[in-house]
XYZ file of C-alpha atoms in Angstrom:
596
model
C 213.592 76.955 27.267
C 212.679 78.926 30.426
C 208.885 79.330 30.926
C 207.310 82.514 29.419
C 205.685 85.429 31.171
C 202.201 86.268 30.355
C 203.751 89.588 28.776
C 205.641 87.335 26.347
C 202.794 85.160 25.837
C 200.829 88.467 24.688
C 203.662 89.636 22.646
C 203.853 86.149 20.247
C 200.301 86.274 19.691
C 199.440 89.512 19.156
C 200.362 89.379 15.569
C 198.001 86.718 14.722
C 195.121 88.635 15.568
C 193.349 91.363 13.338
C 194.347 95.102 13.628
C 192.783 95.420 16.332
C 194.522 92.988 18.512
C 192.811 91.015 21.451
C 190.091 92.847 23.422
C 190.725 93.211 26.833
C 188.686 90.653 27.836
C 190.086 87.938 25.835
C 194.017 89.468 27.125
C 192.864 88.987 30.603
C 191.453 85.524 30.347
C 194.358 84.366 27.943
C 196.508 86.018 31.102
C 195.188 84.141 33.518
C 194.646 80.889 31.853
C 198.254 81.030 31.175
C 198.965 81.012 34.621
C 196.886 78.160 35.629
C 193.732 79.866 36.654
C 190.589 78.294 36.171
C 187.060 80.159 34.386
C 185.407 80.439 37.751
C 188.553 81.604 39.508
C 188.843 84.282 36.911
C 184.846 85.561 36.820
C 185.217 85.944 41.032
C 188.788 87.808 40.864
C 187.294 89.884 38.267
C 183.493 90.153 39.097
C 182.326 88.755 35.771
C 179.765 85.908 35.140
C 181.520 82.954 34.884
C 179.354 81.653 31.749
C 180.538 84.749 30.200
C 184.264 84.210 30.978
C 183.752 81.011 29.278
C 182.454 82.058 26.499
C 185.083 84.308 25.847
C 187.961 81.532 25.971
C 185.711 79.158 23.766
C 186.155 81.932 21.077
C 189.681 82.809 22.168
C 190.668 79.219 21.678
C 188.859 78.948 18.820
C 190.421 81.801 16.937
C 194.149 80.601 18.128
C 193.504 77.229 16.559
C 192.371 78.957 12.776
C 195.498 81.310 12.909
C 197.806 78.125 14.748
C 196.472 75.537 12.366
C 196.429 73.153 15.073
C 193.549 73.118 17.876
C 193.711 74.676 20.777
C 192.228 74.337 24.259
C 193.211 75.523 27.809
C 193.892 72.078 29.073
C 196.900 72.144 25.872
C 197.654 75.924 25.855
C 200.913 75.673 27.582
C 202.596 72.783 25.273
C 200.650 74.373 22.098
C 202.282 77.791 22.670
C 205.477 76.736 23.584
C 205.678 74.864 20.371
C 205.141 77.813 18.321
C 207.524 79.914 20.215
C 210.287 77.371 19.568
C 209.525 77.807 15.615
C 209.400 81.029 15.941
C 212.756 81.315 17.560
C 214.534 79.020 14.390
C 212.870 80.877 11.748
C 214.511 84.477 12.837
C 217.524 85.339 14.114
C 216.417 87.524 16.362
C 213.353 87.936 18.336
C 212.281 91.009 19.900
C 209.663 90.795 22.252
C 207.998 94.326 23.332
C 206.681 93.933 26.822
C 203.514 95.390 28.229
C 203.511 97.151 31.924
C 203.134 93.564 34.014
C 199.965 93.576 36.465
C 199.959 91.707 39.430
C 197.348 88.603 38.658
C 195.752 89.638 41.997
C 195.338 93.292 40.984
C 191.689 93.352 39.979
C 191.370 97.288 40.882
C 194.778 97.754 38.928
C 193.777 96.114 36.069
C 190.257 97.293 35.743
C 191.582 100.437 35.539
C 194.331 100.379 33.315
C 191.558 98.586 31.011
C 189.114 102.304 31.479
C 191.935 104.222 30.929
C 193.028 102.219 27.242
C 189.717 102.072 26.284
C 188.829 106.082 27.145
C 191.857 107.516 24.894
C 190.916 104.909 22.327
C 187.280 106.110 22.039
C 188.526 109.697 22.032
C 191.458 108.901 18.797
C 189.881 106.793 17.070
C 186.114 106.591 17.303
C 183.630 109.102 16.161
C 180.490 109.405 17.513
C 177.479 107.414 15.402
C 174.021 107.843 16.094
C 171.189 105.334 14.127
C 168.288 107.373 15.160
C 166.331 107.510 11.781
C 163.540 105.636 13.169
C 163.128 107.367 16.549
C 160.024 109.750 16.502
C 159.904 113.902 16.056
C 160.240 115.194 19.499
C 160.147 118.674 18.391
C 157.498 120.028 20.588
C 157.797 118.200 23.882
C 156.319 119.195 26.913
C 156.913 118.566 30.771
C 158.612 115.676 32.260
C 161.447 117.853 33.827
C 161.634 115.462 36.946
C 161.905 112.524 34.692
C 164.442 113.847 32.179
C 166.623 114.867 35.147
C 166.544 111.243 37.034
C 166.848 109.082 33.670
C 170.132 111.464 33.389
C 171.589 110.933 36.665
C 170.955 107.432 36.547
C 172.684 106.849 33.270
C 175.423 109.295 33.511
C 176.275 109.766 37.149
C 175.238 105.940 38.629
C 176.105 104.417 35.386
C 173.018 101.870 34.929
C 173.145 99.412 32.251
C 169.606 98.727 32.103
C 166.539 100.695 32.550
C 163.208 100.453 31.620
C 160.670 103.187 31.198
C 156.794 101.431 31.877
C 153.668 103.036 31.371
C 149.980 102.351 29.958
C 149.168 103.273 26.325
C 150.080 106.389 25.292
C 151.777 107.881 28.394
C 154.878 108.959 26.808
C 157.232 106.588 27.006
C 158.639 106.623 23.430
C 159.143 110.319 23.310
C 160.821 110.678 26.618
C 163.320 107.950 25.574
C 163.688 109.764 22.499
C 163.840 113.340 24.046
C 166.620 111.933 26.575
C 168.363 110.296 23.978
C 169.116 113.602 21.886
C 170.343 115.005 25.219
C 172.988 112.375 26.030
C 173.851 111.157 23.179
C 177.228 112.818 22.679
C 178.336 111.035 26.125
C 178.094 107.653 24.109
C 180.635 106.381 21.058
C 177.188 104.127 19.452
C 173.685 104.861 19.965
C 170.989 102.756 18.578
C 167.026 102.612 18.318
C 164.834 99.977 17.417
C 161.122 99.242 17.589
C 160.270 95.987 18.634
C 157.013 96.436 16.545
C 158.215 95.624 13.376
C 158.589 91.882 14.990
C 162.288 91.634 15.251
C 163.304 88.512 17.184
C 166.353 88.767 19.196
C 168.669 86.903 16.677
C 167.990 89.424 14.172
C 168.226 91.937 16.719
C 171.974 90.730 17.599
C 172.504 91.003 13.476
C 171.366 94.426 13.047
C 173.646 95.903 15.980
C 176.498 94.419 14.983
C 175.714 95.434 11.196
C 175.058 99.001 12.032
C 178.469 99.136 14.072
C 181.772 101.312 13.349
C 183.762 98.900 14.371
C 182.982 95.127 13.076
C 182.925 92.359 15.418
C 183.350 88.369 13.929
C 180.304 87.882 12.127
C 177.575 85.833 13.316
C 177.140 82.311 12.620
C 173.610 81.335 12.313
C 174.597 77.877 13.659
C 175.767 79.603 16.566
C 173.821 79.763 19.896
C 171.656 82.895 20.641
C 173.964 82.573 24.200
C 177.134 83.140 22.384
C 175.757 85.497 20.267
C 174.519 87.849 23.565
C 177.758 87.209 24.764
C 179.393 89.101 21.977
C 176.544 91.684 22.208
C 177.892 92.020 25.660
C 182.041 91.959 25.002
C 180.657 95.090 22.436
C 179.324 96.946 24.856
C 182.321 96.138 27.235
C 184.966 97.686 24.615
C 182.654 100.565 23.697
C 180.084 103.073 25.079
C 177.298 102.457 23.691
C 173.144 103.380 23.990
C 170.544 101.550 22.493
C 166.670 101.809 22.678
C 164.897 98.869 22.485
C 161.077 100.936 22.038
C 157.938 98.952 22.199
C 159.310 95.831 24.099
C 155.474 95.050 24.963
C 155.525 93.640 21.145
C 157.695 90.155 22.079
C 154.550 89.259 25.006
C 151.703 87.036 24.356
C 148.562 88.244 24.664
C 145.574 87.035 27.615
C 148.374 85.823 29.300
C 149.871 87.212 32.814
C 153.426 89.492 32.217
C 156.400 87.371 31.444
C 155.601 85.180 28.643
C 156.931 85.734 25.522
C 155.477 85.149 22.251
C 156.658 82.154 20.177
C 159.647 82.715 18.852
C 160.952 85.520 21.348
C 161.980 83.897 24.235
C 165.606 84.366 23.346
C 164.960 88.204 24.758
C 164.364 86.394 28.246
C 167.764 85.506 27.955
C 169.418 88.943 26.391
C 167.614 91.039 29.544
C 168.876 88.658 32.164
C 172.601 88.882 30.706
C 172.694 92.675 29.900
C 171.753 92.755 33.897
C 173.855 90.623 35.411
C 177.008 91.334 33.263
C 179.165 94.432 34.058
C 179.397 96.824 31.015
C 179.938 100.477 30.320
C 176.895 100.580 28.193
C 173.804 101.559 28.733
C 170.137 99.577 26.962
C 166.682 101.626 27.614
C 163.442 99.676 26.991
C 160.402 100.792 26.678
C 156.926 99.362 27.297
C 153.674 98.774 28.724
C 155.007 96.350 31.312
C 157.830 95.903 33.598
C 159.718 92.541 32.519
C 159.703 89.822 35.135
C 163.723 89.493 34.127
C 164.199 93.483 35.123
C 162.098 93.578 38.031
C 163.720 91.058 39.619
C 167.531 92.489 38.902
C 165.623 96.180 39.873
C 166.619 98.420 42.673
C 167.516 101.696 43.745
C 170.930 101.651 44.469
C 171.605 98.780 41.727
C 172.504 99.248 38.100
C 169.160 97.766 36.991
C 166.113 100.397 37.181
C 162.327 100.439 36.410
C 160.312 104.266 36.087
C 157.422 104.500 35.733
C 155.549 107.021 34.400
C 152.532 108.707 34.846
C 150.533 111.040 33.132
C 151.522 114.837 32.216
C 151.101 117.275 35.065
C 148.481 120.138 34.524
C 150.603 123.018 32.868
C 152.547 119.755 30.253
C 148.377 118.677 29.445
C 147.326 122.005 28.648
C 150.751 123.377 26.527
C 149.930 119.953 24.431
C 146.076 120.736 23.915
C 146.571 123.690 22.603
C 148.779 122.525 20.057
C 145.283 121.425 18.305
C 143.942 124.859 18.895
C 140.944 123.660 21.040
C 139.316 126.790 23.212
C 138.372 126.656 26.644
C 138.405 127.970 29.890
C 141.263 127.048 32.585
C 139.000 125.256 34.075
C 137.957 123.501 30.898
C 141.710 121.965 30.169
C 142.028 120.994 33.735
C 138.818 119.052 33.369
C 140.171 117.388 30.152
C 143.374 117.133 31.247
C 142.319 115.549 34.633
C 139.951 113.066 32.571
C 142.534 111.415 30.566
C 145.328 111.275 33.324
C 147.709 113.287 31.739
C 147.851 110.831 28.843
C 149.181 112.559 26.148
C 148.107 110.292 23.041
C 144.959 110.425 24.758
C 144.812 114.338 25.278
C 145.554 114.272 21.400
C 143.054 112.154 20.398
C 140.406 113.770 22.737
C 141.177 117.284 20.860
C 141.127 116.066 17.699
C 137.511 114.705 18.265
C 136.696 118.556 19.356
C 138.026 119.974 16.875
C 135.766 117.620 14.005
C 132.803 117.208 15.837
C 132.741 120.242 18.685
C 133.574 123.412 16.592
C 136.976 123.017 19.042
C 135.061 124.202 21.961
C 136.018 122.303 25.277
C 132.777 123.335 27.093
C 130.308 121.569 24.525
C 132.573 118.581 24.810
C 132.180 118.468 28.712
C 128.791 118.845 28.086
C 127.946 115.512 26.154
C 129.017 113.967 29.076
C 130.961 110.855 27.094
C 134.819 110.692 27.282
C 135.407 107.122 25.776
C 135.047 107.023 21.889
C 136.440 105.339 19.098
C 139.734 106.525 18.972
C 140.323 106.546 23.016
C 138.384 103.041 22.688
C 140.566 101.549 19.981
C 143.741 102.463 22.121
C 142.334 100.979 25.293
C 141.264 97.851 23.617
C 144.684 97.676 22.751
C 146.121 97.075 26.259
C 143.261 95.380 27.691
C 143.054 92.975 25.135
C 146.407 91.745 26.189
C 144.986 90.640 29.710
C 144.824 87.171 31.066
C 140.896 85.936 31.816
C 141.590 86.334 35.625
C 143.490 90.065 35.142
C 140.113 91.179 33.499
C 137.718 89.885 36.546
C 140.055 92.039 38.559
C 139.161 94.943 36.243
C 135.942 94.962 36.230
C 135.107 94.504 39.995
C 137.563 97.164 40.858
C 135.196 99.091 38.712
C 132.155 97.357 40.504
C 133.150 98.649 44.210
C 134.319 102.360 43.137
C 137.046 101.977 45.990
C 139.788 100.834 47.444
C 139.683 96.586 47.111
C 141.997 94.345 49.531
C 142.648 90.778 48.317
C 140.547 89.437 50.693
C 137.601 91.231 49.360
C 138.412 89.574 45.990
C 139.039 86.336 47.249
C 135.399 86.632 48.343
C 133.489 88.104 45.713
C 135.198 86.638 42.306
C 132.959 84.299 40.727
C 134.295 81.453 39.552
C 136.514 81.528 42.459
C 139.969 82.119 41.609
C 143.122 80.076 44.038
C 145.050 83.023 46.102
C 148.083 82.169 44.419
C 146.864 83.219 41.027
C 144.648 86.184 42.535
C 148.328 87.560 43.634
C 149.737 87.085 40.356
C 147.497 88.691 38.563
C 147.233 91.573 41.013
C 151.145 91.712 40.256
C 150.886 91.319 37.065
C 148.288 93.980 36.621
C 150.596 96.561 38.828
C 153.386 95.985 36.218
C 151.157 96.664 33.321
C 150.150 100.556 35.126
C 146.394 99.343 34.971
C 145.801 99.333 38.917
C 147.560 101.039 42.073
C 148.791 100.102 45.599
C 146.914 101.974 48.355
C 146.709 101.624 52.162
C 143.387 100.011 51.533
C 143.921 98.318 48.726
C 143.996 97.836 45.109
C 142.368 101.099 42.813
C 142.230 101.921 39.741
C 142.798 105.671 37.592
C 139.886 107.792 36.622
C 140.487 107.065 32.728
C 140.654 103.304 33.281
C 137.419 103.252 35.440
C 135.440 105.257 32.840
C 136.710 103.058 30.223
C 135.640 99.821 31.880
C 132.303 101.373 32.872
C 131.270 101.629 29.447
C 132.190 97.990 28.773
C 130.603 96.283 31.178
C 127.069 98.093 30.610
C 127.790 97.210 26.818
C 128.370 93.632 28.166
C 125.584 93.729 30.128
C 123.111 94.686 27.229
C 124.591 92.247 24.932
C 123.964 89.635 27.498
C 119.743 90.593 27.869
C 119.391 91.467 24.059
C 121.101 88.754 22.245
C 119.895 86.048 20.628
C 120.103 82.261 18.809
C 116.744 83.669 17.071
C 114.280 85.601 17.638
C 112.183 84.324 20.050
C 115.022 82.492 22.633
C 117.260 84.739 24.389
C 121.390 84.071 24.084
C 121.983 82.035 27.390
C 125.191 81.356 27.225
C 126.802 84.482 26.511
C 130.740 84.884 25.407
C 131.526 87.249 28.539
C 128.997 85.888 31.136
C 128.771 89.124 32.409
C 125.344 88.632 34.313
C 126.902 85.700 35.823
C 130.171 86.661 36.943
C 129.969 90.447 38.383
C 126.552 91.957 40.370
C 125.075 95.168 38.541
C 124.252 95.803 42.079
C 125.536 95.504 45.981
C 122.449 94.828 48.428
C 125.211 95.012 50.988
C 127.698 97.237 49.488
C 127.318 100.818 51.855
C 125.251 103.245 50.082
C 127.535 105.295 48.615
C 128.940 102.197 46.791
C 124.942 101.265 45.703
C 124.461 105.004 45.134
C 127.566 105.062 42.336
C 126.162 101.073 41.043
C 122.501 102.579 40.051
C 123.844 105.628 38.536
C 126.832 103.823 36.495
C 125.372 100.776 35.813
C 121.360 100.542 36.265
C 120.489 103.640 34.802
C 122.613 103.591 31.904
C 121.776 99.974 30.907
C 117.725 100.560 31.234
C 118.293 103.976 29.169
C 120.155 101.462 26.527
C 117.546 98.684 26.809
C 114.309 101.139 26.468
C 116.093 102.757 22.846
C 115.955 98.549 22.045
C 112.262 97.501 23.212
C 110.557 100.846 23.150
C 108.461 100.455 26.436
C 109.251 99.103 30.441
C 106.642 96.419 29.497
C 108.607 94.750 26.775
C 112.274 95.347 28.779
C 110.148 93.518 31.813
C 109.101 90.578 28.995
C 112.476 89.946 28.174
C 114.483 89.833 31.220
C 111.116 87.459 31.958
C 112.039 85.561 29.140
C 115.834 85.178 30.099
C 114.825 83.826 33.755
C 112.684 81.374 32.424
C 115.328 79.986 30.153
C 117.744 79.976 32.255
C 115.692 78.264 35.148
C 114.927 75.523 32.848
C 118.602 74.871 31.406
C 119.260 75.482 35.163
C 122.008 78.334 34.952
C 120.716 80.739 37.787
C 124.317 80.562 39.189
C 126.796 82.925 40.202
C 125.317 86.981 39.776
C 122.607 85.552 37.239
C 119.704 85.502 39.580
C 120.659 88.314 42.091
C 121.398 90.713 38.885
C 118.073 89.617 37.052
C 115.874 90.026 39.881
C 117.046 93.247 41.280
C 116.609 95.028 37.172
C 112.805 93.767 37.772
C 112.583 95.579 40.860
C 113.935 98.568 40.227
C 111.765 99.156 36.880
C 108.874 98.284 39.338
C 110.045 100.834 41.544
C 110.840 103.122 39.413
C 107.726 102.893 37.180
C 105.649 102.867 40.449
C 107.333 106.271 41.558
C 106.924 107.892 38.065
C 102.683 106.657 37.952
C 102.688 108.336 41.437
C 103.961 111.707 40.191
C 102.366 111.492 36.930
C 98.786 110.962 38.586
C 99.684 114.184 40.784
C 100.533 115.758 37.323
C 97.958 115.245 35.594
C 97.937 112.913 32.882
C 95.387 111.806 31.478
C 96.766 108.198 29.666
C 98.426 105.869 30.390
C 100.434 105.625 26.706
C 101.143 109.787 27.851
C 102.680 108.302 31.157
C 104.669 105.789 29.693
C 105.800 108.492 27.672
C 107.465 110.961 29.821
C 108.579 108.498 31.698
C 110.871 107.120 29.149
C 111.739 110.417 28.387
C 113.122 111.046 31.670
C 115.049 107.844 31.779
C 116.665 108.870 28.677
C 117.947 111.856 30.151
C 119.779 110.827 32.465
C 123.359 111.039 32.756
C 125.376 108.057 31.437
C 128.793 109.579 33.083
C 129.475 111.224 36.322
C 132.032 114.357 35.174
């Protein structure tokens, strides 16, 4: 019996397979394997992985041994088949063999395309389009993001990228510009998908709930199977169909206090599914979303590749105002500039922010701007939310970014961070940090945005108080306090320039004496108990780091400062001393806590 062509080969084993025959991938590997080739041969002919081309004959084989009754493996392919053919042969009496067109084995172009152009009039006959968008959010009245709509297109539709993600801090948009572009290109794509990664679903369930939702059903999935088979089905899927599919909140499968890159317990598996979506050629397209850029993605990123990374950043002026006016706040142009300018564009911030006007501000802008506070409970919650997720060393970075008000190189941190911190991790971090959206690049170094500065402000002071008014009892000052804030970070630069020591007393001095006078009543009993604290901490012996230095300079400036005010208020005219006191603490409290 002469040997057979891989056409006749095809033609005997088509019937064995379902109605819908052999994918295209598991023709060209059965093709191939029939004429020797070996996986690795095949993947660099054909530009796939070669894992993947593996996987794909493991199944092949797999199903040819169920429907052959005998197993099956390429090493025994040739005398397997050739058995079956010669059965087949006695049990008819004639044998008609339809041929497909032949392609050269060395045609990769030829064949690539022939594949398109099956799978093209297949999607138009036979597929309708099917959209599983009932969890995606209302995007009725969206606003702005022109330039980003237009090069998420072009990137997906004209560049054809197969994985993108969208990265952002809280609240910058990125779920309802994946949603908005979705409903825009959506008829381009035979499947399209969305899923929140919120609702905690690990990537084996993940895998399930594609394949469930699908038109057209792949094998089902064995749960004894490996999650690497199981993404390499995902991945023949979107090879055989055009699909999209949002993966929103991908932040969810992180740990927390930990740098980006590790994945919660249980999650790692999505490690795995972002590095193969990637690196394997498809005609899909997956869109995550989340607060940072995946270590996976940002390695496969570039500008000309089919892996990409936006970020975004906050609404421009005209997108801020069109969304606060949804809440029907008033204000000047200048008012919604100032808002909008305050929160960075953010617009679950802007939101929030208006809804506060509008219950406690009568919805006027102006008397807003006027209390002179733009962190509250709902902008606080949110911001907890994110910063909560940093690593110990991430948060140092924070605050003393905050601390110096401008631009900070490494070297600088290197130098000031207390305990020190190895320049290994210090670059981590700082790269870590860049991928979350919480700091920028500059010529000079390392900044941070308005929003994020304000925020980070108010904690520290907070931190600050909590570390001079708390207590084991009454009488002993808390010593060893969970932050450390008085040790680790200076409330003030002796050699900083002055406009850095000028922005220190007015952020950080002022605010936390005005705090500390509402707690002890008088300068004399603030002066006691920073007295106290010293003492204590001289005789444990903890004066290190910022302790001393932060301690001793509070003491001076209420000196100072008192001395200045019992210099004016002798020229004034007061009579006591309890009417000096007085005023005095009266003009500390009005003071400005924020700088608008």
């Amino acid at each position: 019996m002469p040997e057979m062509t891989p056409d006749e080969v095809l033609a005997l084993l088509t019937p064995l397979f379902s109605s819908n025959g052999l994918s295209d991938t598991q023709e060209l590997v059965l093709r191939e394997s029939w004429q020797g080739k070996s996986y690795q041969q095949i993947a660099q002919t054909f530009e796939y992985d070669t894992d993947y081309i593996k996987g794909v004959g493991s199944r092949l084989w797999r199903s040819l041994s169920q429907s052959l009754g005998k197993p099956v493996t390429k090493a025994n392919l040739h005398s397997v088949i050739n058995g079956y053919a010669h059965q087949s042969q006695q049990g008819s009496t004639q044998c008609e063999i339809v041929s497909k067109s032949l392609t050269p084995p060395d045609c990769s172009s030829c064949e690539k395309k022939r594949i398109a152009e099956r799978l093209e009039l297949e999607k138009i006959r036979d597929y309708p389009n099917t959209y599983h968008l009932t969890a995606a959010m209302d995007v009725s009245f969206f606003y702005g993001r022109s330039t980003e709509l237009s090069t998420v297109k072009h990137w997906i539709l004209e560049e054809n990228c197969r994985l993108i993600a969208m990265v952002g801090m809280v609240g910058i948009g990125k779920t309802a510009l994946s949603v908005k572009l979705t409903h825009e290109i959506k008829q381009h794509f035979e499947f399209v998908f969305f899923y929140n990664l919120n609702t905690g679903l690990s990537c084996a369930e993940l895998l399930t709930e594609i394949f469930y939702n699908s038109l057209i059903k792949p094998l089902p999935l064995n749960s004894s199977e490996k999650i690497q088979v199981k993404i390499l089905r995902l991945i023949e899927y979107l090879q055989q169909h055009k699909c999209l599919i949002i993966l929103d909140g991908f932040e969810a499968v992180f740990q927390e206090k930990m740098l980006t890159g590790h994945y919660r317990n249980g999650y790692e598996d999505y490690r795995k599914l972002l590095q193969q979506l990637g690196e394997i050629n498809h005609q899909s397209c997956i869109l995550i979303t989340s607060r940072e850029t995946p270590q996976e993605i940002a390695v496969l990123a570039g500008n000309t590749l089919p892996v990409r990374v936006l970020k975004l950043q906050g609404l421009d002026f005209e997108a801020g105002e069109k969304t606060l006016k949804l809440k029907e706040i008033k204000g000047s142009v200048l008012d919604y500039k100032k808002l909008v300018t305050y929160y960075s564009g953010n617009p679950l911030l802007l939101k929030i922010a208006a809804a506060s006007i509008q219950d406690l501000f009568n919805n006027s802008i102006t008397e807003f701007i006027k209390e002179n506070q733009i962190i509250f409970n709902g902008l606080r919650a949110r911001l907890d939310q994110q910063f909560n997720h940093l690593s110990d060393v991430e948060k140092k970075i924070m605050y003393w970014l905050t601390i110096e008000n401008k631009p900070v190189s490494t070297i600088q941190l290197v130098e000031h961070l207390f305990p020190p911190v190895s320049k290994l991790l210090l670059l981590e971090s700082l790269e870590s940090l860049e991928r979350r959206s919480l700091i920028e690049k500059k010529s000079l170094g390392f900044t941070q945005e308005y929003l994020i500065k304000a925020y980070i402000q108010e904690r520290m002071i907070e931190y600050f108080y909590q570390d001079l008014t708390g207590n084991n009892n009454q009488h002993i000052p808390r010593c060893c306090p969970l932050f450390a804030i008085l040790e680790y970070y200076p409330i003030f630069q002796s050699t900083a320039s002055s406009a850095v020591q000028n922005y220190q007393i007015s952020t950080f001095v002022k605010p936390l004496i005005q705090k500390l006078l509402v707690r002890y009543k008088n300068y004399k009993a603030v002066v006691k108990q920073i007295n106290l604290i010293l003492i204590e901490l001289r005789d444990r012996q903890k004066l290190s780091g910022y302790t001393l230095g932060n301690l001793t300079y509070l003491l001076s400036f209420l000196k100072r400062d008192v001395e200045e005010f019992k210099k004016s208020a002798n020229q004034q005219g007061y009579q006591t001393s309890k009417e000096m006191v007085q005023a005095w603490k009266e003009k500390i409290c009005q003071r400005t806590v924020g700088n608008f």
